[in-house]
XYZ file of C-alpha atoms in Angstrom:
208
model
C 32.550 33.320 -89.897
C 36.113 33.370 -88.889
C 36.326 33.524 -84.828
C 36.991 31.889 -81.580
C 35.474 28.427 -81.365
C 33.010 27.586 -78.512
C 33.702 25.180 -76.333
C 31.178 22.257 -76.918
C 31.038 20.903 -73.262
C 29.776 24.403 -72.011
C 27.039 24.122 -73.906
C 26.179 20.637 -73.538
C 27.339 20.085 -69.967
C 24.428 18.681 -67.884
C 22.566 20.647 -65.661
C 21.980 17.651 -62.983
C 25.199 17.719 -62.184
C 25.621 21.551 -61.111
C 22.591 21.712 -59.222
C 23.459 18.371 -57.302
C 27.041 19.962 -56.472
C 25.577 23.214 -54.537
C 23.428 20.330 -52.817
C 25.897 17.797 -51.691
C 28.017 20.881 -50.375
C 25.523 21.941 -48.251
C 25.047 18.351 -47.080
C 28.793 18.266 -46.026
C 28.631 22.184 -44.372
C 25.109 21.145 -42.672
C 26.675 17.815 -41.336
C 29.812 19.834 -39.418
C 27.047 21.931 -37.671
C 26.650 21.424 -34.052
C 23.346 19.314 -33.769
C 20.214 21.431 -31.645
C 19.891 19.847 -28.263
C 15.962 20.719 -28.902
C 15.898 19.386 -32.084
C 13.949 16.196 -32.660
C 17.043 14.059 -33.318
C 19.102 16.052 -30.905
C 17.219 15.175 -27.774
C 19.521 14.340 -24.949
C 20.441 10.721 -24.282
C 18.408 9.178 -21.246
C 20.024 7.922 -17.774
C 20.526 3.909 -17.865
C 18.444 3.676 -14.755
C 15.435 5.499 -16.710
C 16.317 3.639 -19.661
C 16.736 0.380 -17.935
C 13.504 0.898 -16.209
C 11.309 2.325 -19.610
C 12.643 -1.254 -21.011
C 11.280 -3.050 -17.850
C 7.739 -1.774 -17.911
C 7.256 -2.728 -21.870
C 8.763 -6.114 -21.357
C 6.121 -6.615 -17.918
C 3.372 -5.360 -19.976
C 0.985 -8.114 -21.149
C 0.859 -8.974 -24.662
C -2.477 -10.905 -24.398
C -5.693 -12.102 -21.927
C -3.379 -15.129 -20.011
C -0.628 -12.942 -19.185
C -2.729 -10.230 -17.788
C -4.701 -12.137 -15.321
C -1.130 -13.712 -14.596
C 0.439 -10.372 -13.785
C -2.833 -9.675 -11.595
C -2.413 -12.176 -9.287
C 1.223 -11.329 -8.840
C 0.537 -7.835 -8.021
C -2.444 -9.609 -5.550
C 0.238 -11.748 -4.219
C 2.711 -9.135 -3.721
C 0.358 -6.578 -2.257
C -0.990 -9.706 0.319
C 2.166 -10.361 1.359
C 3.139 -6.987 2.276
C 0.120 -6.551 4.221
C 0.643 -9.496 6.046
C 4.373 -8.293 7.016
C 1.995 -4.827 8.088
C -0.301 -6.572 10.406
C 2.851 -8.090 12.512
C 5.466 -4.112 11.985
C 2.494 -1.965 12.318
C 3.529 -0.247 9.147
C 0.582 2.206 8.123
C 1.845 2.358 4.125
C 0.588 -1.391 3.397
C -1.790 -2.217 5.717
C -6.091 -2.451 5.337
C -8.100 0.403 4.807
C -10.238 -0.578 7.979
C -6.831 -0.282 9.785
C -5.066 2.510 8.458
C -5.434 6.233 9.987
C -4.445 7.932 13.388
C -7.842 7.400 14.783
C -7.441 3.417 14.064
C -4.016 3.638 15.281
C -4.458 5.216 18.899
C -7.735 3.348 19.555
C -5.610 0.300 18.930
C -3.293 1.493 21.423
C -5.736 2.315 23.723
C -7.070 -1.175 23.818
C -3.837 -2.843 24.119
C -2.242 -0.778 26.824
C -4.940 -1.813 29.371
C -6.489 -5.741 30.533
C -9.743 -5.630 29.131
C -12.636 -8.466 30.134
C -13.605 -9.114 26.610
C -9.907 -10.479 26.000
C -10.760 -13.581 28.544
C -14.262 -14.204 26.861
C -13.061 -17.236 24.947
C -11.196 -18.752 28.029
C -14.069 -17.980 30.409
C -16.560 -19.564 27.699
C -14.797 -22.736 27.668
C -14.684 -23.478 31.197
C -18.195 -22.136 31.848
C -18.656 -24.431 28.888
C -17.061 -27.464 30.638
C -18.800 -27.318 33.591
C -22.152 -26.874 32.337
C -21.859 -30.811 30.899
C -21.168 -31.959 34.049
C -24.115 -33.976 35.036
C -23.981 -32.485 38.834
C -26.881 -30.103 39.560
C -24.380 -27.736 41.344
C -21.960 -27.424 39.045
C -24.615 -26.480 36.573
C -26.035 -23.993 38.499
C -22.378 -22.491 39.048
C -21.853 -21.992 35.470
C -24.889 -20.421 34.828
C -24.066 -18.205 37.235
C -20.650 -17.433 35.976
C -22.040 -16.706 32.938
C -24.442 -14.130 33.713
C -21.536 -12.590 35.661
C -19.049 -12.855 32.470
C -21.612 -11.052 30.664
C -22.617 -8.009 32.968
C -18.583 -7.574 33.126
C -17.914 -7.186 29.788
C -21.085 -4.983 29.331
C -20.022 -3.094 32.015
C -16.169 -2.550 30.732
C -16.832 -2.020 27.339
C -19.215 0.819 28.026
C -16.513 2.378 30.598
C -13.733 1.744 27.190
C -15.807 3.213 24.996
C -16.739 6.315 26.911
C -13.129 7.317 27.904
C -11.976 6.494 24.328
C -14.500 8.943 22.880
C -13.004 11.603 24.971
C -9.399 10.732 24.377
C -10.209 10.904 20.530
C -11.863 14.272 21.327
C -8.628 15.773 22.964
C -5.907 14.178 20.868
C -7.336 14.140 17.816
C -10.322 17.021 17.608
C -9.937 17.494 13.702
C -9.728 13.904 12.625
C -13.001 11.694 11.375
C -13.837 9.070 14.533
C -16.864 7.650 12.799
C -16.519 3.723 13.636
C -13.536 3.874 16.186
C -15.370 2.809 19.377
C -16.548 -0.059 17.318
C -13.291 -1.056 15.911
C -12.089 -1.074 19.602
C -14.244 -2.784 20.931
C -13.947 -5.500 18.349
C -10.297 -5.589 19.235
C -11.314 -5.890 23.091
C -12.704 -9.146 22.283
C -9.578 -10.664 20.685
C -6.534 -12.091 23.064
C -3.464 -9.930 22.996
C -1.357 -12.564 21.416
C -3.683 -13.192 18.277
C -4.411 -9.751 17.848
C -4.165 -8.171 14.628
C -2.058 -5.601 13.783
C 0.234 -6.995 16.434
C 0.714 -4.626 19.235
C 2.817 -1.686 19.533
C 2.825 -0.826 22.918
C 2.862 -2.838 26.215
C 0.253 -3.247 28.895
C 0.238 0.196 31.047
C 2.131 1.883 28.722
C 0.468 5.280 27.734
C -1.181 4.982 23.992
């Protein structure tokens, strides 16, 4: 039949090739988009401090047994040494559990605000010590003396420390656990001021 001829490439064009054209349009409108800030891939870029320090802790983590116990006794060695530089500042954040607290701290004070008898035990013991090997009755005698005398006095000033510490504890700090302060005091008592440790904080006659 006579008529208009149809075009053979609209009936054999391929399909692919207009469906991938709606689809790599969209690509190129979705791509000028503003990205979501919530989105997944449009989260917002970390601080180089955080990032610096996320990249720290994976590269300190240990990767096997050896490194672990390595990193161990570096944290042991850094936490020792801070405690040590505690004992001698008197810095509550780092030092011992048996030292740390307000009840610890005063009763410390307390002690090393005053002369205590204890404190002279070890020079007292060596001299008493001393003169008991001296082959002369009299000396002898002396020393034994002394001795019973060193003793009654520290009896007799550690029970007068402990009793007006338990009611200094009772004023200044009613609400606060004192379970093992006397004893901790009194331990301290026995030590000389300059080996004491923590190191003092406040000087003889001074009020804790």
């Amino acid at each position: 039949m006579p008529g208009y001829p149809v075009p053979l490439g609209f009936v054999f064009r391929s399909r692919a090739k207009e469906e991938k054209a709606p689809a790599d349009k969209a690509q190129v409108t979705d791509s000028k988009q503003p990205r979501d800030p919530q989105a997944p891939k449009g989260r917002p870029t970390p601080k180089r401090n955080e990032a610096q320090s996320q990249r720290r802790s994976v590269a300190s983590t240990p990767t096997n047994r050896k490194e672990a116990a390595k990193q161990q006794r570096e944290d042991r060695r850094r936490a020792l040494a801070k405690q040590r530089e505690a004992l001698a500042s008197g810095d509550e954040r780092y030092l011992p559990a048996r030292d740390k607290g307000p009840v610890r701290k005063y009763a410390r004070n307390f002690i090393d605000s005053r002369f205590c008898v204890a404190e002279f035990f070890l020079p007292m013991a060596v001299v008493i010590l001393v003169l008991s090997m001296v082959q002369i009755p009299q000396l002898q005698n002396i020393a034994l003396l002394l001795w019973l005398f060193v003793i009654v006095m520290i009896v007799v000033d550690s029970i007068g420390i402990a009793m007006r510490l338990k009611r200094q504890l009772n004023e200044r700090l009613p609400d606060e656990s004192k379970r093992g302060a006397v004893a901790y005091a009194l331990m301290r008592s026995l030590q000389m001021r300059r080996l004491r440790l923590p190191k003092p904080q406040v000087k003889r006659g001074e009020r804790p």
